[in-house]
Short mmCIF file of C-alpha atoms in Angstrom, two decimals:
data_model
loop_
_atom_site.label_atom_id
_atom_site.label_comp_id
_atom_site.label_asym_id
_atom_site.label_seq_id
_atom_site.Cartn_x
_atom_site.Cartn_y
_atom_site.Cartn_z
CA LEU W 1 25.76 -13.62 -4.69
CA LEU W 2 22.19 -14.81 -4.36
CA ILE W 3 21.37 -17.69 -6.66
CA TYR W 4 17.87 -17.90 -8.14
CA PRO W 5 16.70 -20.37 -10.77
CA GLY W 6 18.86 -19.64 -13.78
CA ARG W 7 19.98 -16.29 -12.37
CA MET W 8 22.61 -14.87 -10.00
CA VAL W 9 22.04 -11.51 -8.28
CA ASP W 10 24.95 -9.48 -6.95
CA LEU W 11 24.01 -8.17 -3.51
CA ASP W 12 26.28 -5.18 -4.10
CA LEU W 13 23.74 -4.03 -6.68
CA ILE W 14 21.14 -3.70 -3.94
CA GLY W 15 23.42 -2.58 -1.13
CA PHE W 16 20.71 -1.87 1.44
CA GLU W 17 22.49 -3.18 4.53
CA ASN W 18 25.85 -1.53 3.85
CA ASP W 19 25.10 1.57 1.80
CA THR W 20 21.67 2.85 2.82
CA PRO W 21 21.55 5.99 5.00
CA THR W 22 20.58 5.28 8.61
CA GLY W 23 17.39 7.35 8.38
CA LEU W 24 16.08 5.30 5.49
CA LYS W 25 16.96 2.05 7.28
CA VAL W 26 15.06 3.19 10.38
CA TYR W 27 12.02 4.09 8.25
CA MET W 28 11.98 0.75 6.47
CA TYR W 29 12.57 -1.36 9.57
CA LEU W 30 9.84 0.55 11.42
CA LEU W 31 7.37 -0.16 8.64
CA MET W 32 6.36 -3.56 10.02
CA PRO W 33 5.80 -2.35 13.61
CA ILE W 34 3.79 0.61 12.30
CA MET W 35 1.66 -1.78 10.24
CA ALA W 36 1.24 -4.02 13.28
CA VAL W 37 -0.09 -1.07 15.30
CA GLY W 38 -2.50 -0.20 12.50
CA ILE W 39 -3.71 -3.78 12.19
CA LEU W 40 -4.26 -4.01 15.94
CA GLN W 41 -6.07 -0.69 15.87
CA SER W 42 -8.45 -1.91 13.17
CA PHE W 43 -8.91 -5.28 14.88
CA LEU W 44 -9.90 -3.66 18.18
CA ARG W 45 -12.39 -1.46 16.34
CA GLY W 46 -13.84 -4.49 14.57
CA GLU W 47 -12.88 -3.00 11.20
CA LEU W 48 -10.05 -5.24 10.06
CA PHE W 49 -12.15 -7.44 7.75
CA ASP W 50 -15.00 -4.99 7.16
CA PHE W 51 -14.49 -4.55 3.43
CA LYS W 52 -17.43 -2.20 2.92
CA GLY W 53 -16.61 -0.02 5.90
CA GLN W 54 -12.90 0.19 5.08
CA ILE W 55 -13.47 1.08 1.44
CA GLN W 56 -16.09 3.70 2.30
CA PHE W 57 -13.86 5.27 4.94
CA TYR W 58 -10.92 5.47 2.55
CA MET W 59 -13.10 6.71 -0.28
CA SER W 60 -14.40 9.55 1.89
CA TYR W 61 -10.84 10.92 1.99
CA HIS W 62 -10.24 10.45 -1.74
CA MET W 63 -12.97 12.03 -3.87
CA GLU W 64 -11.31 14.84 -5.78
CA PRO W 65 -10.51 13.52 -9.29
CA VAL W 66 -6.95 14.88 -9.53
CA ASN W 67 -6.05 13.51 -6.11
CA VAL W 68 -7.50 10.12 -7.06
CA MET W 69 -5.45 10.18 -10.28
CA ILE W 70 -2.30 10.93 -8.27
CA HIS W 71 -2.95 8.13 -5.80
CA THR W 72 -3.72 5.52 -8.45
CA PRO W 73 -0.07 5.08 -9.54
CA CYS W 74 1.59 6.39 -6.38
CA ILE W 75 0.11 3.94 -3.87
CA PRO W 76 1.18 0.80 -5.78
CA LEU W 77 4.54 2.48 -6.40
CA ILE W 78 5.07 2.98 -2.66
CA LEU W 79 4.33 -0.68 -2.00
CA TRP W 80 6.54 -1.90 -4.85
CA THR W 81 9.48 0.31 -3.88
CA GLY W 82 9.02 -0.82 -0.28
CA PHE W 83 9.49 -4.39 -1.50
CA GLY W 84 12.49 -3.21 -3.48
CA LEU W 85 14.20 -1.54 -0.54
CA LEU W 86 13.57 -4.46 1.80
CA SER W 87 14.75 -6.94 -0.83
CA GLY W 88 18.26 -5.81 0.02
CA THR W 89 17.98 -7.01 3.61
CA THR W 90 19.61 -10.25 4.72
CA PRO W 91 17.62 -13.51 4.90
CA LEU W 92 15.64 -13.98 8.08
CA ALA W 93 17.76 -16.93 9.19
CA PRO W 94 20.94 -18.67 8.01
CA GLY W 95 20.32 -21.26 5.32
CA LEU W 96 17.07 -19.74 4.07
CA PRO W 97 16.73 -18.71 0.41
CA GLY W 98 17.81 -15.15 -0.29
CA PHE W 99 14.30 -13.93 -0.97
CA VAL W 100 13.06 -14.92 2.51
CA ASP W 101 13.88 -11.51 3.95
CA TYR W 102 11.88 -8.57 5.31
CA SER W 103 10.29 -8.03 1.91
CA PHE W 104 8.98 -11.61 2.13
CA ILE W 105 7.27 -10.82 5.45
CA LEU W 106 5.74 -7.66 4.02
CA ALA W 107 4.53 -9.40 0.86
CA SER W 108 3.07 -12.29 2.88
CA ILE W 109 1.07 -9.88 5.04
CA TYR W 110 -0.32 -8.02 2.05
CA ALA W 111 -1.04 -11.07 -0.11
CA GLY W 112 -2.68 -13.00 2.73
CA TYR W 113 -4.78 -10.06 3.84
CA TYR W 114 -5.92 -9.23 0.30
CA ALA W 115 -6.81 -12.84 -0.46
CA VAL W 116 -9.12 -12.88 2.59
CA MET W 117 -10.37 -9.29 2.59
CA GLY W 118 -10.82 -9.04 -1.17
CA SER W 119 -12.76 -12.31 -1.27
CA LYS W 120 -15.51 -10.57 0.68
CA LEU W 121 -16.20 -8.79 -2.58
CA SER W 122 -15.51 -11.84 -4.78
CA PRO W 123 -13.00 -14.71 -4.83
CA PHE W 124 -11.58 -13.41 -8.11
CA PHE W 125 -11.02 -9.94 -6.67
CA GLY W 126 -9.25 -11.28 -3.58
CA LEU W 127 -7.04 -13.78 -5.38
CA SER W 128 -6.15 -11.41 -8.21
CA ALA W 129 -5.21 -8.68 -5.69
CA ALA W 130 -2.95 -11.17 -3.91
CA PHE W 131 -1.45 -12.17 -7.27
CA TRP W 132 -0.40 -8.59 -8.05
CA VAL W 133 1.27 -8.33 -4.65
CA ILE W 134 3.20 -11.55 -5.25
CA LEU W 135 4.17 -10.38 -8.74
CA GLY W 136 5.52 -7.11 -7.36
CA PHE W 137 7.50 -8.97 -4.70
CA ALA W 138 8.95 -11.41 -7.24
CA SER W 139 9.93 -8.64 -9.65
CA VAL W 140 12.25 -6.86 -7.20
CA HIS W 141 14.08 -10.11 -6.49
CA LEU W 142 14.36 -11.32 -10.06
CA TYR W 143 15.17 -7.91 -11.54
CA PRO W 144 16.65 -5.81 -8.71
CA LEU W 145 17.50 -2.13 -9.06
CA ARG W 146 19.85 -0.01 -7.01
CA TRP W 147 18.38 0.99 -3.67
CA GLN W 148 18.71 4.68 -4.62
CA ILE W 149 16.18 4.24 -7.42
CA TYR W 150 13.68 2.60 -5.07
CA ALA W 151 14.30 5.30 -2.47
CA TYR W 152 13.80 8.23 -4.86
CA LEU W 153 10.63 6.76 -6.35
CA HIS W 154 9.31 5.97 -2.88
CA ALA W 155 9.89 9.53 -1.66
CA ILE W 156 8.46 11.12 -4.81
CA ALA W 157 5.28 9.04 -4.53
CA TRP W 158 4.76 10.12 -0.90
CA VAL W 159 5.34 13.80 -1.76
CA LEU W 160 2.89 13.65 -4.65
CA GLN W 161 0.22 12.14 -2.42
CA PHE W 162 0.57 14.87 0.18
CA TYR W 163 0.46 17.41 -2.64
CA GLY W 164 -2.78 15.85 -3.88
CA HIS W 165 -4.38 16.05 -0.45
CA GLY W 166 -3.19 19.56 0.33
CA VAL W 167 -3.78 21.24 -3.03
CA HIS W 168 -6.63 19.27 -4.60
CA GLU W 169 -8.48 17.25 -1.95
CA LYS W 170 -7.95 19.98 0.64
CA GLN W 171 -8.26 17.40 3.38
CA ALA W 172 -5.71 15.60 5.53
CA PRO W 173 -4.93 12.03 4.38
CA ALA W 174 -6.56 9.04 6.03
CA LEU W 175 -3.26 7.95 7.59
CA LEU W 176 -3.78 10.58 10.28
CA GLN W 177 -6.96 8.78 11.32
CA ASN W 178 -6.17 5.12 10.69
CA LEU W 179 -2.71 3.64 10.16
CA SER W 180 -3.99 0.41 8.66
CA GLN W 181 -5.85 2.44 6.03
CA ALA W 182 -2.66 4.17 4.94
CA PHE W 183 -0.32 1.19 4.91
CA LEU W 184 -2.49 -1.88 4.41
CA MET W 185 -5.82 -1.03 2.81
CA ALA W 186 -4.74 1.72 0.39
CA PRO W 187 -3.42 -0.55 -2.42
CA LEU W 188 -6.60 -2.65 -2.26
CA PHE W 189 -8.68 0.50 -2.54
CA VAL W 190 -6.73 1.53 -5.64
CA TYR W 191 -7.24 -1.92 -7.14
CA PHE W 192 -10.98 -1.63 -6.48
CA GLU W 193 -11.01 1.79 -8.20
CA VAL W 194 -9.15 0.39 -11.21
CA MET W 195 -11.58 -2.50 -11.49
CA THR W 196 -14.56 -0.13 -11.41
CA PHE W 197 -12.90 2.01 -14.08
CA PHE W 198 -12.97 -1.06 -16.33
CA GLY W 199 -16.65 -1.62 -15.67
CA GLN W 200 -16.62 -4.01 -12.70
CA TYR W 201 -18.63 -3.55 -9.48
CA GLN W 202 -20.28 -0.36 -10.75
CA SER W 203 -23.42 -0.50 -8.59
CA LEU W 204 -21.38 -1.31 -5.51
CA HIS W 205 -19.01 1.55 -6.24
CA GLN W 206 -21.94 3.94 -6.49
CA GLU W 207 -23.29 2.71 -3.15
CA PHE W 208 -19.89 3.15 -1.51
CA MET W 209 -19.52 6.63 -2.98
CA THR W 210 -22.91 7.73 -1.69
CA ASN W 211 -22.09 6.52 1.82
CA ALA W 212 -18.60 8.04 1.64
CA LYS W 213 -20.03 11.44 0.71
CA ALA W 214 -22.39 11.23 3.67
CA ALA W 215 -19.50 10.35 6.01
CA ARG W 216 -17.44 13.24 4.66
CA ALA W 217 -20.33 15.67 5.14
CA ALA W 218 -20.79 14.42 8.71
CA ARG W 219 -17.11 15.07 9.45
CA ALA W 220 -17.41 18.58 8.04
CA ARG W 221 -20.44 19.29 10.25
CA SER W 222 -18.61 17.91 13.27
CA ARG W 223 -15.60 20.13 12.61
CA GLY W 224 -17.90 23.11 12.23
CA LYS W 225 -19.48 22.48 15.62
CA SER W 226 -16.10 22.01 17.32
CA ASP W 227 -14.88 25.30 15.83
#
């Protein structure tokens, strides 16, 4: 049992370490190294904390309305179910609280990055983005589900995103160009889109969209020349 304030959680309910198929374990445990490669890639390019450049790049791969609608729930769902799957891992060291596991590392990376990166737009945006990450992390520890539920939702969300790119966007996803975009920046992009939907940052969104369209057109011209 893991004991939280006023609550006991049966680890058998989660069952990640003992019950999860090896392939899924490998995928989840490789998630952090993959993110590390993406972060290093962006750092070497000087893009890691370039909010405008990162948003515009990601936006240039997500313009078709149906694909954007698919990504809006699916990207946060992938992150949340990732927390859920990793919440079944053992604590990082003996004697640490049960929640200080691999999901804690993942949530710390996302929350810290969003607090800094998002604050380039506004302090409220950065801190509120970090808050939603922390809330998602806390929810899977306080109200855990069976790992199978997290796994199925995780897989469905990925399949739907590839469907959106292949059928509606008709363009390969950004993850093939930039790993940090796919695994680190994507939820922040969705949060920015949601905020603009509710009337925030409208002029900035229009500027980003104009630049993203230009970048997309330049890629299309480049592909045409290479063909």
